[in-house]
Amino acid sequence: MKLPTIIVNFKIYEQAVGDRALALAKIHEKVSNETGASIGIAVTAIDLQKISEAVSIPVFAQHIDPATYGCGTGHVLPALVKEVGAYGTLLNHAECRVEDMILEKSIKMARNLGLFTLVCANTPDKGAELLKFNPDLIAVEPSELIGGEVSVSKADPSIIEKAVNLIGKNRVLVGAGIKTGEDVKIALDLGASGVLLASGVTKAEDPYTVLMDLVSGLK
Ligand code: G3P
């Protein structure tokens, strides 16, 4: 995946599922095409096929289970995530944490299928610990700032510095409360390779304008 990048997690915000997800995904694609910025999106499993087919930017599942064909009611099957055209998957998001053993299995399965892995951690130390599973990127997001008004960039930039020191360059995204180009710029200046965010875009009245502002922080 081209770095630096902006990944927007649609979560299950009402504005970002179903037909609204498709419209929002198209806006992300438009901004990426107009600016050349690397922008990815993470959508609910129900929308994954429709959106993967409709846009050319990387589309991520929000979660996979380490499941194989057969018995596994309700599980998100990695092979099917690949089959419907997803680029990769988020894993271990604060709202969908899994045990390390499950995480390791999921990362292995994703890698074998050619799915890009973006693994979340709530602290730099936890992020560094997850390096042993060799995910493609690690997103450090302090849980207490998720969905809030103050970004990790402004609340505690030392978290970003520490994450980059412990995890390494070209490996770290940061997230929680990110809303502006300035937030993105602070994160990149401290060595991060991009940001993971949600509400700043999904709840915005004008997601196009917000995305254009976010992208301005990549320069
Ligand atoms: O996955 C992104 C995330 O948890 C941060 O959410 O709303 O604080 O940007 P938000």
PDB file of C-alpha atoms and ligand atoms in Angstrom:
ATOM      1  CA  MET A   1       0.000   0.000   0.000  1.00  0.00           C
ATOM      2  CA  LYS A   2       1.284   3.438  -0.869  1.00  0.00           C
ATOM      3  CA  LEU A   3       2.449   5.409   2.189  1.00  0.00           C
ATOM      4  CA  PRO A   4       1.673   7.812   3.708  1.00  0.00           C
ATOM      5  CA  THR A   5      -1.971   6.906   3.733  1.00  0.00           C
ATOM      6  CA  ILE A   6      -5.299   7.902   5.200  1.00  0.00           C
ATOM      7  CA  ILE A   7      -7.592   5.026   6.133  1.00  0.00           C
ATOM      8  CA  VAL A   8     -11.184   5.819   7.001  1.00  0.00           C
ATOM      9  CA  ASN A   9     -13.046   3.219   9.016  1.00  0.00           C
ATOM     10  CA  PHE A  10     -16.759   3.469   8.213  1.00  0.00           C
ATOM     11  CA  LYS A  11     -17.545   1.401  11.358  1.00  0.00           C
ATOM     12  CA  ILE A  12     -21.332   0.945  11.432  1.00  0.00           C
ATOM     13  CA  TYR A  13     -22.227   4.621  11.419  1.00  0.00           C
ATOM     14  CA  GLU A  14     -25.659   5.089   9.902  1.00  0.00           C
ATOM     15  CA  GLN A  15     -24.147   7.528   7.406  1.00  0.00           C
ATOM     16  CA  ALA A  16     -21.601   4.923   6.312  1.00  0.00           C
ATOM     17  CA  VAL A  17     -23.463   1.650   5.709  1.00  0.00           C
ATOM     18  CA  GLY A  18     -25.628   0.334   2.892  1.00  0.00           C
ATOM     19  CA  ASP A  19     -26.304   2.766   0.041  1.00  0.00           C
ATOM     20  CA  ARG A  20     -24.725   5.603   2.068  1.00  0.00           C
ATOM     21  CA  ALA A  21     -21.515   3.564   2.271  1.00  0.00           C
ATOM     22  CA  LEU A  22     -21.406   3.350  -1.496  1.00  0.00           C
ATOM     23  CA  ALA A  23     -21.854   7.098  -1.916  1.00  0.00           C
ATOM     24  CA  LEU A  24     -19.235   7.797   0.759  1.00  0.00           C
ATOM     25  CA  ALA A  25     -16.797   5.343  -0.813  1.00  0.00           C
ATOM     26  CA  LYS A  26     -17.181   7.157  -4.151  1.00  0.00           C
ATOM     27  CA  ILE A  27     -16.292  10.445  -2.455  1.00  0.00           C
ATOM     28  CA  HIS A  28     -13.100   8.863  -1.084  1.00  0.00           C
ATOM     29  CA  GLU A  29     -12.246   7.574  -4.538  1.00  0.00           C
ATOM     30  CA  LYS A  30     -12.869  11.014  -6.048  1.00  0.00           C
ATOM     31  CA  VAL A  31     -10.564  12.727  -3.549  1.00  0.00           C
ATOM     32  CA  SER A  32      -7.892  10.096  -4.123  1.00  0.00           C
ATOM     33  CA  ASN A  33      -8.145  10.512  -7.896  1.00  0.00           C
ATOM     34  CA  GLU A  34      -8.114  14.298  -7.737  1.00  0.00           C
ATOM     35  CA  THR A  35      -5.162  14.580  -5.359  1.00  0.00           C
ATOM     36  CA  GLY A  36      -3.168  11.382  -5.924  1.00  0.00           C
ATOM     37  CA  ALA A  37      -3.380  10.733  -2.165  1.00  0.00           C
ATOM     38  CA  SER A  38      -3.368   7.202  -0.853  1.00  0.00           C
ATOM     39  CA  ILE A  39      -6.786   6.687   0.745  1.00  0.00           C
ATOM     40  CA  GLY A  40      -8.286   3.426   1.949  1.00  0.00           C
ATOM     41  CA  ILE A  41     -11.613   2.591   3.526  1.00  0.00           C
ATOM     42  CA  ALA A  42     -12.803  -0.123   5.910  1.00  0.00           C
ATOM     43  CA  VAL A  43     -16.412  -1.181   5.505  1.00  0.00           C
ATOM     44  CA  THR A  44     -18.767  -3.575   7.226  1.00  0.00           C
ATOM     45  CA  ALA A  45     -18.694  -7.151   5.883  1.00  0.00           C
ATOM     46  CA  ILE A  46     -22.200  -6.738   4.480  1.00  0.00           C
ATOM     47  CA  ASP A  47     -21.029  -3.923   2.200  1.00  0.00           C
ATOM     48  CA  LEU A  48     -17.657  -5.373   1.281  1.00  0.00           C
ATOM     49  CA  GLN A  49     -18.465  -6.938  -2.091  1.00  0.00           C
ATOM     50  CA  LYS A  50     -20.572  -4.072  -3.388  1.00  0.00           C
ATOM     51  CA  ILE A  51     -17.968  -1.474  -2.483  1.00  0.00           C
ATOM     52  CA  SER A  52     -14.928  -3.479  -3.566  1.00  0.00           C
ATOM     53  CA  GLU A  53     -16.545  -3.813  -6.993  1.00  0.00           C
ATOM     54  CA  ALA A  54     -17.498  -0.149  -7.203  1.00  0.00           C
ATOM     55  CA  VAL A  55     -14.279   1.705  -6.334  1.00  0.00           C
ATOM     56  CA  SER A  56     -10.618   1.450  -7.240  1.00  0.00           C
ATOM     57  CA  ILE A  57      -9.159   2.530  -3.872  1.00  0.00           C
ATOM     58  CA  PRO A  58      -8.142  -0.137  -1.306  1.00  0.00           C
ATOM     59  CA  VAL A  59     -11.151  -1.528   0.548  1.00  0.00           C
ATOM     60  CA  PHE A  60     -10.617  -3.268   3.864  1.00  0.00           C
ATOM     61  CA  ALA A  61     -12.807  -5.601   5.870  1.00  0.00           C
ATOM     62  CA  GLN A  62     -13.209  -4.330   9.431  1.00  0.00           C
ATOM     63  CA  HIS A  63     -12.494  -7.769  10.850  1.00  0.00           C
ATOM     64  CA  ILE A  64     -11.949 -11.379   9.833  1.00  0.00           C
ATOM     65  CA  ASP A  65     -12.216 -14.573  11.832  1.00  0.00           C
ATOM     66  CA  PRO A  66      -9.621 -17.317  11.439  1.00  0.00           C
ATOM     67  CA  ALA A  67     -12.278 -19.499   9.839  1.00  0.00           C
ATOM     68  CA  THR A  68     -12.188 -21.952   6.945  1.00  0.00           C
ATOM     69  CA  TYR A  69     -15.010 -23.207   4.707  1.00  0.00           C
ATOM     70  CA  GLY A  70     -17.576 -25.314   6.496  1.00  0.00           C
ATOM     71  CA  CYS A  71     -18.994 -24.992   9.987  1.00  0.00           C
ATOM     72  CA  GLY A  72     -18.617 -21.443  11.311  1.00  0.00           C
ATOM     73  CA  THR A  73     -21.964 -19.720  11.482  1.00  0.00           C
ATOM     74  CA  GLY A  74     -21.673 -15.970  11.652  1.00  0.00           C
ATOM     75  CA  HIS A  75     -17.930 -15.849  11.115  1.00  0.00           C
ATOM     76  CA  VAL A  76     -16.252 -13.545   8.602  1.00  0.00           C
ATOM     77  CA  LEU A  77     -14.510 -16.003   6.279  1.00  0.00           C
ATOM     78  CA  PRO A  78     -11.102 -14.698   5.108  1.00  0.00           C
ATOM     79  CA  ALA A  79     -11.222 -16.617   1.814  1.00  0.00           C
ATOM     80  CA  LEU A  80     -14.535 -14.974   0.974  1.00  0.00           C
ATOM     81  CA  VAL A  81     -13.230 -11.537   1.924  1.00  0.00           C
ATOM     82  CA  LYS A  82     -10.503 -12.116  -0.650  1.00  0.00           C
ATOM     83  CA  GLU A  83     -12.936 -13.557  -3.201  1.00  0.00           C
ATOM     84  CA  VAL A  84     -15.236 -10.521  -3.133  1.00  0.00           C
ATOM     85  CA  GLY A  85     -12.319  -8.226  -3.900  1.00  0.00           C
ATOM     86  CA  ALA A  86     -11.159  -6.731  -0.601  1.00  0.00           C
ATOM     87  CA  TYR A  87      -7.628  -5.379  -0.479  1.00  0.00           C
ATOM     88  CA  GLY A  88      -7.034  -6.199   3.153  1.00  0.00           C
ATOM     89  CA  THR A  89      -8.448  -6.290   6.621  1.00  0.00           C
ATOM     90  CA  LEU A  90      -8.352  -4.391   9.888  1.00  0.00           C
ATOM     91  CA  LEU A  91      -7.802  -6.616  12.869  1.00  0.00           C
ATOM     92  CA  ASN A  92      -8.027  -6.218  16.619  1.00  0.00           C
ATOM     93  CA  HIS A  93      -9.799  -2.859  16.473  1.00  0.00           C
ATOM     94  CA  ALA A  94     -10.629  -1.438  19.904  1.00  0.00           C
ATOM     95  CA  GLU A  95     -14.281  -2.231  19.199  1.00  0.00           C
ATOM     96  CA  CYS A  96     -13.513  -5.766  18.049  1.00  0.00           C
ATOM     97  CA  ARG A  97     -10.562  -6.987  20.113  1.00  0.00           C
ATOM     98  CA  VAL A  98      -9.372 -10.573  19.835  1.00  0.00           C
ATOM     99  CA  GLU A  99      -6.962 -12.663  21.860  1.00  0.00           C
ATOM    100  CA  ASP A 100      -3.373 -12.759  20.654  1.00  0.00           C
ATOM    101  CA  MET A 101      -3.670 -16.406  19.629  1.00  0.00           C
ATOM    102  CA  ILE A 102      -6.651 -15.613  17.397  1.00  0.00           C
ATOM    103  CA  LEU A 103      -4.896 -12.532  16.055  1.00  0.00           C
ATOM    104  CA  GLU A 104      -1.820 -14.507  15.095  1.00  0.00           C
ATOM    105  CA  LYS A 105      -3.932 -17.075  13.235  1.00  0.00           C
ATOM    106  CA  SER A 106      -5.944 -14.349  11.480  1.00  0.00           C
ATOM    107  CA  ILE A 107      -2.815 -12.505  10.322  1.00  0.00           C
ATOM    108  CA  LYS A 108      -1.320 -15.744   8.975  1.00  0.00           C
ATOM    109  CA  MET A 109      -4.475 -16.623   7.085  1.00  0.00           C
ATOM    110  CA  ALA A 110      -4.777 -13.125   5.668  1.00  0.00           C
ATOM    111  CA  ARG A 111      -1.156 -13.152   4.524  1.00  0.00           C
ATOM    112  CA  ASN A 112      -1.550 -16.542   2.841  1.00  0.00           C
ATOM    113  CA  LEU A 113      -4.537 -15.193   0.956  1.00  0.00           C
ATOM    114  CA  GLY A 114      -2.733 -12.018  -0.075  1.00  0.00           C
ATOM    115  CA  LEU A 115      -4.814  -9.744   2.139  1.00  0.00           C
ATOM    116  CA  PHE A 116      -3.036  -6.677   3.564  1.00  0.00           C
ATOM    117  CA  THR A 117      -3.186  -6.567   7.370  1.00  0.00           C
ATOM    118  CA  LEU A 118      -3.686  -3.429   9.454  1.00  0.00           C
ATOM    119  CA  VAL A 119      -3.644  -4.383  13.108  1.00  0.00           C
ATOM    120  CA  CYS A 120      -4.774  -2.049  15.881  1.00  0.00           C
ATOM    121  CA  ALA A 121      -3.250  -1.610  19.331  1.00  0.00           C
ATOM    122  CA  ASN A 122      -4.253   0.738  22.128  1.00  0.00           C
ATOM    123  CA  THR A 123      -0.718   1.636  23.190  1.00  0.00           C
ATOM    124  CA  PRO A 124       2.736   1.868  21.568  1.00  0.00           C
ATOM    125  CA  ASP A 125       3.931  -0.987  23.796  1.00  0.00           C
ATOM    126  CA  LYS A 126       1.117  -3.257  22.689  1.00  0.00           C
ATOM    127  CA  GLY A 127       1.813  -2.266  19.081  1.00  0.00           C
ATOM    128  CA  ALA A 128       5.477  -3.211  19.477  1.00  0.00           C
ATOM    129  CA  GLU A 129       4.472  -6.524  21.029  1.00  0.00           C
ATOM    130  CA  LEU A 130       2.326  -7.312  17.975  1.00  0.00           C
ATOM    131  CA  LEU A 131       5.339  -6.982  15.659  1.00  0.00           C
ATOM    132  CA  LYS A 132       6.038 -10.648  16.370  1.00  0.00           C
ATOM    133  CA  PHE A 133       3.009 -11.530  14.228  1.00  0.00           C
ATOM    134  CA  ASN A 134       4.426  -9.481  11.362  1.00  0.00           C
ATOM    135  CA  PRO A 135       1.363  -7.490  10.230  1.00  0.00           C
ATOM    136  CA  ASP A 136       1.803  -5.049   7.344  1.00  0.00           C
ATOM    137  CA  LEU A 137       0.897  -1.988   9.418  1.00  0.00           C
ATOM    138  CA  ILE A 138       0.102  -1.308  13.057  1.00  0.00           C
ATOM    139  CA  ALA A 139      -2.351   1.431  14.009  1.00  0.00           C
ATOM    140  CA  VAL A 140      -1.893   2.800  17.512  1.00  0.00           C
ATOM    141  CA  GLU A 141      -5.131   4.278  18.827  1.00  0.00           C
ATOM    142  CA  PRO A 142      -5.556   5.282  22.489  1.00  0.00           C
ATOM    143  CA  SER A 143      -9.031   3.929  23.274  1.00  0.00           C
ATOM    144  CA  GLU A 144     -10.005   6.860  25.486  1.00  0.00           C
ATOM    145  CA  LEU A 145      -9.668   9.301  22.549  1.00  0.00           C
ATOM    146  CA  ILE A 146     -11.623   7.248  19.997  1.00  0.00           C
ATOM    147  CA  GLY A 147     -14.738   9.057  18.803  1.00  0.00           C
ATOM    148  CA  GLY A 148     -13.800  12.167  20.764  1.00  0.00           C
ATOM    149  CA  GLU A 149     -13.168  15.771  19.855  1.00  0.00           C
ATOM    150  CA  VAL A 150      -9.457  15.904  20.661  1.00  0.00           C
ATOM    151  CA  SER A 151      -7.041  14.077  18.380  1.00  0.00           C
ATOM    152  CA  VAL A 152      -4.152  11.922  19.496  1.00  0.00           C
ATOM    153  CA  SER A 153      -1.930  14.373  17.582  1.00  0.00           C
ATOM    154  CA  LYS A 154      -2.949  17.212  19.869  1.00  0.00           C
ATOM    155  CA  ALA A 155      -3.807  15.388  23.106  1.00  0.00           C
ATOM    156  CA  ASP A 156      -0.517  13.528  23.399  1.00  0.00           C
ATOM    157  CA  PRO A 157       1.958  13.656  20.507  1.00  0.00           C
ATOM    158  CA  SER A 158       4.453  11.696  22.618  1.00  0.00           C
ATOM    159  CA  ILE A 159       2.305   8.609  21.936  1.00  0.00           C
ATOM    160  CA  ILE A 160       3.068   8.994  18.234  1.00  0.00           C
ATOM    161  CA  GLU A 161       6.786   9.485  18.829  1.00  0.00           C
ATOM    162  CA  LYS A 162       6.919   6.467  21.103  1.00  0.00           C
ATOM    163  CA  ALA A 163       4.964   4.319  18.626  1.00  0.00           C
ATOM    164  CA  VAL A 164       7.362   5.186  15.802  1.00  0.00           C
ATOM    165  CA  ASN A 165      10.406   4.545  18.023  1.00  0.00           C
ATOM    166  CA  LEU A 166       9.168   1.185  19.234  1.00  0.00           C
ATOM    167  CA  ILE A 167       7.511  -0.125  16.080  1.00  0.00           C
ATOM    168  CA  GLY A 168       9.672   1.449  13.387  1.00  0.00           C
ATOM    169  CA  LYS A 169       9.292   3.688  10.350  1.00  0.00           C
ATOM    170  CA  ASN A 170       6.914   2.784   7.538  1.00  0.00           C
ATOM    171  CA  ARG A 171       5.006   0.543   9.881  1.00  0.00           C
ATOM    172  CA  VAL A 172       2.873   2.852  12.052  1.00  0.00           C
ATOM    173  CA  LEU A 173      -0.454   4.593  11.600  1.00  0.00           C
ATOM    174  CA  VAL A 174      -2.008   6.532  14.446  1.00  0.00           C
ATOM    175  CA  GLY A 175      -5.622   7.251  15.150  1.00  0.00           C
ATOM    176  CA  ALA A 176      -8.301   8.518  17.537  1.00  0.00           C
ATOM    177  CA  GLY A 177     -10.006  11.857  17.164  1.00  0.00           C
ATOM    178  CA  ILE A 178      -8.194  12.742  13.924  1.00  0.00           C
ATOM    179  CA  LYS A 179     -10.231  15.326  12.038  1.00  0.00           C
ATOM    180  CA  THR A 180      -8.059  17.822  10.206  1.00  0.00           C
ATOM    181  CA  GLY A 181      -5.097  18.209   7.905  1.00  0.00           C
ATOM    182  CA  GLU A 182      -3.222  19.669  10.846  1.00  0.00           C
ATOM    183  CA  ASP A 183      -3.772  16.453  12.839  1.00  0.00           C
ATOM    184  CA  VAL A 184      -2.408  14.470   9.894  1.00  0.00           C
ATOM    185  CA  LYS A 185       0.602  16.751   9.501  1.00  0.00           C
ATOM    186  CA  ILE A 186       1.543  16.482  13.195  1.00  0.00           C
ATOM    187  CA  ALA A 187       1.362  12.681  12.958  1.00  0.00           C
ATOM    188  CA  LEU A 188       3.537  12.573   9.840  1.00  0.00           C
ATOM    189  CA  ASP A 189       6.049  15.081  11.206  1.00  0.00           C
ATOM    190  CA  LEU A 190       6.502  12.741  14.174  1.00  0.00           C
ATOM    191  CA  GLY A 191       7.255   9.838  11.857  1.00  0.00           C
ATOM    192  CA  ALA A 192       3.915   8.099  11.395  1.00  0.00           C
ATOM    193  CA  SER A 193       3.065   6.747   7.948  1.00  0.00           C
ATOM    194  CA  GLY A 194      -0.519   7.850   8.062  1.00  0.00           C
ATOM    195  CA  VAL A 195      -3.707   7.930  10.066  1.00  0.00           C
ATOM    196  CA  LEU A 196      -6.722   5.776  10.804  1.00  0.00           C
ATOM    197  CA  LEU A 197      -9.916   7.684  11.531  1.00  0.00           C
ATOM    198  CA  ALA A 198     -13.676   7.390  11.469  1.00  0.00           C
ATOM    199  CA  SER A 199     -16.066   9.963  12.924  1.00  0.00           C
ATOM    200  CA  GLY A 200     -14.211  12.977  11.503  1.00  0.00           C
ATOM    201  CA  VAL A 201     -15.374  11.837   8.064  1.00  0.00           C
ATOM    202  CA  THR A 202     -18.383   9.600   8.645  1.00  0.00           C
ATOM    203  CA  LYS A 203     -20.208  12.198  10.751  1.00  0.00           C
ATOM    204  CA  ALA A 204     -19.165  15.198   8.688  1.00  0.00           C
ATOM    205  CA  GLU A 205     -21.815  17.228   6.874  1.00  0.00           C
ATOM    206  CA  ASP A 206     -19.470  17.549   3.922  1.00  0.00           C
ATOM    207  CA  PRO A 207     -17.091  14.554   3.813  1.00  0.00           C
ATOM    208  CA  TYR A 208     -15.504  15.748   0.546  1.00  0.00           C
ATOM    209  CA  THR A 209     -14.281  18.994   2.135  1.00  0.00           C
ATOM    210  CA  VAL A 210     -13.063  17.184   5.246  1.00  0.00           C
ATOM    211  CA  LEU A 211     -11.169  14.646   3.138  1.00  0.00           C
ATOM    212  CA  MET A 212      -9.559  17.384   1.055  1.00  0.00           C
ATOM    213  CA  ASP A 213      -8.403  19.060   4.270  1.00  0.00           C
ATOM    214  CA  LEU A 214      -7.067  15.748   5.658  1.00  0.00           C
ATOM    215  CA  VAL A 215      -5.160  15.111   2.445  1.00  0.00           C
ATOM    216  CA  SER A 216      -3.544  18.562   2.675  1.00  0.00           C
ATOM    217  CA  GLY A 217      -1.768  17.258   5.791  1.00  0.00           C
ATOM    218  CA  LEU A 218       0.012  14.571   3.767  1.00  0.00           C
ATOM    219  CA  LYS A 219       2.209  17.181   2.080  1.00  0.00           C
TER     220      LYS A 219
HETATM  221  O1  G3P B   1     -10.800   3.073  13.490  1.00  0.00           O
HETATM  222  C1  G3P B   1     -10.697   4.439  13.693  1.00  0.00           C
HETATM  223  C2  G3P B   1     -11.015   4.848  15.041  1.00  0.00           C
HETATM  224  O2  G3P B   1     -11.250   3.939  16.008  1.00  0.00           O
HETATM  225  C3  G3P B   1     -10.889   6.240  15.418  1.00  0.00           C
HETATM  226  O3  G3P B   1     -12.184   6.717  15.440  1.00  0.00           O
HETATM  227  O4  G3P B   1     -13.886   8.426  15.362  1.00  0.00           O
HETATM  228  O5  G3P B   1     -11.857   8.751  16.762  1.00  0.00           O
HETATM  229  O6  G3P B   1     -11.675   8.853  14.289  1.00  0.00           O
HETATM  230  P1  G3P B   1     -12.407   8.279  15.470  1.00  0.00           P
END
